[in-house]
Amino acid sequence: MDTGLIAIAAGLAVGLTGLASGWAEKDIGSAAVGAMIEDDSLFGKGLILTVLPETIVIFGLVLGIMLMGQM
Amino acid sequence: MFGRKGNYPYAVARVRGKKRMLLKGEDYSKMMVMELPEISRFLGETNYQKEMAELGGRFEGVDLIEHATYRNMARNFRSVLDFTNGELHDMLAAYLTRWDHWNVKVILRGKSFGADMESIREDLVPAGNLSEEYLNSLCSMEMGDELFAELSRKLNAPLPPSAVEAYKQFGKLTSIEDYLDKLYYERLLDAIGTNTKPKRLFRAFIQREIDIINLETILMLKEEKAPPEVILNYFIEGGLQIDRKMATNLANAEDRKALAAELVKLDFYEEIKEALESEEKPLRNVMDALRLYQIRKTETLSYLYPLSVIPVFDYMFHKKLEVDNIRIIARGKVSGLDTDTLKRLLVI
């Protein structure tokens, strides 16, 4: 029973943070592309800003791995 | 009328990028000390490169600059319209119909003064819904019933017979122009809902613009000593702060002191106070102050509401300002104005 709940929790931690990252990156990504069309020197900045929300899913992944370690 | 949300992040990032590419204060300073051919060459190295190259064979001097700047502005506005979608696109499309009305007014004015087709086309900005081809076809029509009927059909609103009669009898276009202005704002306000924040922002923006136009009209007509009832004929309904009652009080104000006592109620009074009290050309100073206020206010709002239609307007205002400034410098150079006078005429 506990093993099953831990597995669900790990899945939720990765899945929900993945969705949250995607949601955040959607607007940043489209803004970055818009800015790059007008000035292509903004590519580096745009890329960095776009991947910043990726940290959310990394936290989720770390949490997921830690939870799996409890199984 | 407006459905779907719109691509705000993408559009706002693009217009901010476009705004960054506009001419800066130091560019104007450089242009003011240049001769006309040098200004043309300078513009050919900026965002106007494409238009200057396209039109370089057909026009020269100040005509080239005027054609190129308006064509560039129309292209930019149309491109903004093309890369937006959803309610953002719909709001911009509704807003840009102002250029249709502008173009119609330019054609009517040009025709009534007997200007040739080429000089009328010089001032057209095909940034609205009416295409360049259609506007050219209007230019080639004879001034009179045929043109009025075509305009009524295209705008889907019959021109008021009294306004047409006023033109036929006295050659005055003011009633038709006034009707077009009122029609634009009436339709625009009708089209904007209030159910979302962007729409409410857009509405407030338009209402503030109506206030400024009404105030400019009142001040201008008062300067020309027009009677209050004539002034009120030109009042556009729907403003944010100036309602008909306040407009009546302003129109009836006996002197500048009475005018100021009424204007103090406006939240932008501080912006125009100094200009209103100035001894030399107060009207021109007030107009400039109002224009600057509108631009600054839009700029501030564009930072407060970054994901709205306001940053797009902010860009459009600055673009229009840039084009006006370039034209002022070019015309000023032709007229032999000195740098100090030119500097005073520019709005930077």
Short mmCIF file of N, CA and C in Angstrom, two decimals, chain B residues 135-220:
data_model
loop_
_atom_site.label_atom_id
_atom_site.label_comp_id
_atom_site.label_asym_id
_atom_site.label_seq_id
_atom_site.Cartn_x
_atom_site.Cartn_y
_atom_site.Cartn_z
N LEU B 135 -8.02 52.98 -52.37
CA LEU B 135 -7.82 54.41 -52.10
C LEU B 135 -7.44 55.14 -53.39
N ASN B 136 -6.63 54.46 -54.22
CA ASN B 136 -6.27 55.07 -55.51
C ASN B 136 -7.50 55.25 -56.39
N SER B 137 -8.41 54.25 -56.32
CA SER B 137 -9.63 54.37 -57.13
C SER B 137 -10.48 55.53 -56.63
N LEU B 138 -10.46 55.77 -55.30
CA LEU B 138 -11.20 56.93 -54.76
C LEU B 138 -10.56 58.23 -55.25
N CYS B 139 -9.22 58.22 -55.28
CA CYS B 139 -8.49 59.43 -55.74
C CYS B 139 -8.86 59.79 -57.18
N SER B 140 -9.12 58.76 -57.98
CA SER B 140 -9.38 59.05 -59.40
C SER B 140 -10.83 59.45 -59.65
N MET B 141 -11.68 59.37 -58.63
CA MET B 141 -13.09 59.78 -58.82
C MET B 141 -13.23 61.30 -58.79
N GLU B 142 -14.29 61.76 -59.43
CA GLU B 142 -14.59 63.20 -59.39
C GLU B 142 -15.20 63.54 -58.04
N MET B 143 -14.86 64.72 -57.52
CA MET B 143 -15.46 65.15 -56.25
C MET B 143 -16.94 65.44 -56.49
N GLY B 144 -17.78 64.81 -55.72
CA GLY B 144 -19.21 65.07 -55.88
C GLY B 144 -20.03 63.87 -55.45
N ASP B 145 -21.24 63.79 -55.98
CA ASP B 145 -22.18 62.75 -55.53
C ASP B 145 -21.64 61.34 -55.68
N GLU B 146 -20.92 61.10 -56.78
CA GLU B 146 -20.42 59.74 -57.02
C GLU B 146 -19.48 59.31 -55.89
N LEU B 147 -18.56 60.22 -55.53
CA LEU B 147 -17.59 59.93 -54.47
C LEU B 147 -18.30 59.78 -53.11
N PHE B 148 -19.24 60.67 -52.83
CA PHE B 148 -19.96 60.59 -51.56
C PHE B 148 -20.73 59.28 -51.45
N ALA B 149 -21.37 58.87 -52.58
CA ALA B 149 -22.16 57.63 -52.57
C ALA B 149 -21.25 56.43 -52.34
N GLU B 150 -20.09 56.45 -52.98
CA GLU B 150 -19.14 55.34 -52.82
C GLU B 150 -18.65 55.27 -51.37
N LEU B 151 -18.37 56.43 -50.78
CA LEU B 151 -17.90 56.46 -49.39
C LEU B 151 -18.98 55.94 -48.44
N SER B 152 -20.21 56.37 -48.68
CA SER B 152 -21.32 55.92 -47.83
C SER B 152 -21.44 54.40 -47.91
N ARG B 153 -21.27 53.86 -49.12
CA ARG B 153 -21.39 52.41 -49.32
C ARG B 153 -20.25 51.69 -48.59
N LYS B 154 -19.04 52.18 -48.78
CA LYS B 154 -17.87 51.49 -48.21
C LYS B 154 -17.85 51.58 -46.68
N LEU B 155 -18.18 52.77 -46.16
CA LEU B 155 -18.17 52.93 -44.70
C LEU B 155 -19.43 52.37 -44.05
N ASN B 156 -20.35 51.92 -44.91
CA ASN B 156 -21.61 51.38 -44.43
C ASN B 156 -22.36 52.38 -43.54
N ALA B 157 -22.28 53.62 -43.91
CA ALA B 157 -22.99 54.67 -43.17
C ALA B 157 -23.21 55.85 -44.11
N PRO B 158 -24.47 56.17 -44.40
CA PRO B 158 -24.70 57.29 -45.31
C PRO B 158 -24.20 58.61 -44.73
N LEU B 159 -23.52 59.39 -45.55
CA LEU B 159 -23.08 60.71 -45.07
C LEU B 159 -24.31 61.56 -44.83
N PRO B 160 -24.36 62.31 -43.73
CA PRO B 160 -25.56 63.12 -43.46
C PRO B 160 -25.81 64.14 -44.57
N PRO B 161 -27.07 64.20 -45.05
CA PRO B 161 -27.38 65.12 -46.17
C PRO B 161 -26.98 66.56 -45.84
N SER B 162 -27.14 66.96 -44.55
CA SER B 162 -26.81 68.35 -44.19
C SER B 162 -25.32 68.63 -44.40
N ALA B 163 -24.48 67.62 -44.09
CA ALA B 163 -23.03 67.79 -44.26
C ALA B 163 -22.67 67.88 -45.73
N VAL B 164 -23.32 67.02 -46.54
CA VAL B 164 -23.06 67.04 -47.99
C VAL B 164 -23.52 68.39 -48.57
N GLU B 165 -24.67 68.83 -48.08
CA GLU B 165 -25.22 70.11 -48.57
C GLU B 165 -24.28 71.27 -48.22
N ALA B 166 -23.73 71.19 -46.96
CA ALA B 166 -22.80 72.26 -46.52
C ALA B 166 -21.59 72.32 -47.45
N TYR B 167 -21.15 71.16 -47.91
CA TYR B 167 -20.02 71.16 -48.83
C TYR B 167 -20.43 71.75 -50.19
N LYS B 168 -21.60 71.30 -50.66
CA LYS B 168 -22.03 71.75 -51.99
C LYS B 168 -22.26 73.26 -52.04
N GLN B 169 -22.84 73.79 -50.94
CA GLN B 169 -23.17 75.22 -50.94
C GLN B 169 -21.97 76.12 -50.64
N PHE B 170 -21.21 75.72 -49.59
CA PHE B 170 -20.13 76.62 -49.13
C PHE B 170 -18.73 76.05 -49.35
N GLY B 171 -18.68 74.81 -49.88
CA GLY B 171 -17.37 74.19 -50.09
C GLY B 171 -16.69 73.81 -48.78
N LYS B 172 -17.50 73.68 -47.70
CA LYS B 172 -16.93 73.37 -46.38
C LYS B 172 -16.99 71.86 -46.12
N LEU B 173 -15.83 71.30 -45.74
CA LEU B 173 -15.78 69.86 -45.48
C LEU B 173 -15.86 69.54 -43.99
N THR B 174 -15.86 70.58 -43.16
CA THR B 174 -15.76 70.35 -41.71
C THR B 174 -16.87 69.43 -41.19
N SER B 175 -18.10 69.58 -41.71
CA SER B 175 -19.20 68.76 -41.20
C SER B 175 -18.98 67.29 -41.54
N ILE B 176 -18.50 67.04 -42.76
CA ILE B 176 -18.25 65.64 -43.17
C ILE B 176 -17.11 65.07 -42.32
N GLU B 177 -16.06 65.86 -42.13
CA GLU B 177 -14.92 65.39 -41.35
C GLU B 177 -15.32 65.11 -39.91
N ASP B 178 -16.12 66.02 -39.37
CA ASP B 178 -16.60 65.85 -38.00
C ASP B 178 -17.45 64.59 -37.88
N TYR B 179 -18.29 64.35 -38.90
CA TYR B 179 -19.12 63.15 -38.91
C TYR B 179 -18.25 61.89 -38.92
N LEU B 180 -17.19 61.91 -39.73
CA LEU B 180 -16.30 60.75 -39.82
C LEU B 180 -15.61 60.47 -38.48
N ASP B 181 -15.17 61.54 -37.81
CA ASP B 181 -14.52 61.37 -36.50
C ASP B 181 -15.48 60.76 -35.49
N LYS B 182 -16.69 61.32 -35.45
CA LYS B 182 -17.67 60.82 -34.49
C LYS B 182 -18.03 59.37 -34.80
N LEU B 183 -18.18 59.08 -36.08
CA LEU B 183 -18.53 57.72 -36.51
C LEU B 183 -17.46 56.73 -36.06
N TYR B 184 -16.20 57.12 -36.21
CA TYR B 184 -15.09 56.24 -35.83
C TYR B 184 -15.14 55.90 -34.35
N TYR B 185 -15.24 56.94 -33.52
CA TYR B 185 -15.22 56.70 -32.07
C TYR B 185 -16.49 55.99 -31.59
N GLU B 186 -17.62 56.35 -32.21
CA GLU B 186 -18.87 55.71 -31.82
C GLU B 186 -18.80 54.20 -32.10
N ARG B 187 -18.33 53.85 -33.29
CA ARG B 187 -18.25 52.43 -33.65
C ARG B 187 -17.20 51.70 -32.81
N LEU B 188 -16.10 52.40 -32.56
CA LEU B 188 -15.03 51.77 -31.78
C LEU B 188 -15.52 51.47 -30.36
N LEU B 189 -16.16 52.45 -29.72
CA LEU B 189 -16.63 52.23 -28.35
C LEU B 189 -17.73 51.17 -28.31
N ASP B 190 -18.57 51.14 -29.36
CA ASP B 190 -19.62 50.10 -29.42
C ASP B 190 -19.00 48.72 -29.52
N ALA B 191 -17.87 48.64 -30.24
CA ALA B 191 -17.26 47.33 -30.51
C ALA B 191 -16.48 46.78 -29.31
N ILE B 192 -16.05 47.69 -28.42
CA ILE B 192 -15.23 47.21 -27.30
C ILE B 192 -16.14 46.79 -26.15
N GLY B 193 -15.98 45.55 -25.73
CA GLY B 193 -16.75 45.07 -24.57
C GLY B 193 -16.05 45.51 -23.29
N THR B 194 -16.62 45.09 -22.16
CA THR B 194 -15.97 45.42 -20.88
C THR B 194 -15.80 44.18 -20.02
N ASN B 195 -15.92 42.99 -20.66
CA ASN B 195 -15.90 41.77 -19.85
C ASN B 195 -14.51 41.25 -19.51
N THR B 196 -13.45 41.78 -20.14
CA THR B 196 -12.10 41.34 -19.74
C THR B 196 -11.24 42.58 -19.46
N LYS B 197 -10.16 42.36 -18.73
CA LYS B 197 -9.31 43.48 -18.36
C LYS B 197 -8.69 44.17 -19.58
N PRO B 198 -8.16 43.39 -20.56
CA PRO B 198 -7.60 44.06 -21.74
C PRO B 198 -8.61 44.96 -22.44
N LYS B 199 -9.86 44.49 -22.50
CA LYS B 199 -10.89 45.30 -23.17
C LYS B 199 -11.19 46.57 -22.38
N ARG B 200 -11.20 46.44 -21.05
CA ARG B 200 -11.45 47.62 -20.21
C ARG B 200 -10.31 48.63 -20.36
N LEU B 201 -9.09 48.10 -20.44
CA LEU B 201 -7.92 48.98 -20.62
C LEU B 201 -8.00 49.72 -21.96
N PHE B 202 -8.36 48.96 -22.98
CA PHE B 202 -8.48 49.51 -24.33
C PHE B 202 -9.55 50.61 -24.35
N ARG B 203 -10.65 50.32 -23.70
CA ARG B 203 -11.75 51.28 -23.66
C ARG B 203 -11.32 52.58 -22.97
N ALA B 204 -10.65 52.42 -21.82
CA ALA B 204 -10.20 53.61 -21.07
C ALA B 204 -9.21 54.41 -21.90
N PHE B 205 -8.37 53.70 -22.65
CA PHE B 205 -7.39 54.35 -23.50
C PHE B 205 -8.07 55.20 -24.57
N ILE B 206 -9.08 54.61 -25.21
CA ILE B 206 -9.81 55.34 -26.26
C ILE B 206 -10.57 56.52 -25.65
N GLN B 207 -11.16 56.30 -24.47
CA GLN B 207 -11.91 57.39 -23.84
C GLN B 207 -10.99 58.56 -23.47
N ARG B 208 -9.76 58.22 -23.04
CA ARG B 208 -8.80 59.28 -22.72
C ARG B 208 -8.43 60.05 -24.00
N GLU B 209 -8.32 59.31 -25.09
CA GLU B 209 -8.00 59.94 -26.37
C GLU B 209 -9.14 60.90 -26.78
N ILE B 210 -10.38 60.46 -26.55
CA ILE B 210 -11.53 61.31 -26.89
C ILE B 210 -11.46 62.60 -26.08
N ASP B 211 -11.12 62.49 -24.79
CA ASP B 211 -11.00 63.68 -23.94
C ASP B 211 -9.99 64.66 -24.54
N ILE B 212 -8.86 64.12 -24.94
CA ILE B 212 -7.80 64.99 -25.47
C ILE B 212 -8.24 65.66 -26.76
N ILE B 213 -8.90 64.88 -27.63
CA ILE B 213 -9.38 65.47 -28.90
C ILE B 213 -10.42 66.56 -28.62
N ASN B 214 -11.34 66.26 -27.71
CA ASN B 214 -12.37 67.25 -27.37
C ASN B 214 -11.74 68.53 -26.83
N LEU B 215 -10.77 68.35 -25.95
CA LEU B 215 -10.13 69.53 -25.36
C LEU B 215 -9.40 70.34 -26.43
N GLU B 216 -8.71 69.64 -27.31
CA GLU B 216 -8.00 70.34 -28.40
C GLU B 216 -8.98 71.12 -29.26
N THR B 217 -10.10 70.46 -29.61
CA THR B 217 -11.10 71.12 -30.46
C THR B 217 -11.65 72.37 -29.77
N ILE B 218 -12.00 72.21 -28.49
CA ILE B 218 -12.57 73.34 -27.75
C ILE B 218 -11.57 74.51 -27.72
N LEU B 219 -10.32 74.20 -27.38
CA LEU B 219 -9.31 75.27 -27.28
C LEU B 219 -9.07 75.94 -28.63
N MET B 220 -9.02 75.09 -29.67
CA MET B 220 -8.78 75.65 -31.01
C MET B 220 -9.91 76.59 -31.43
#
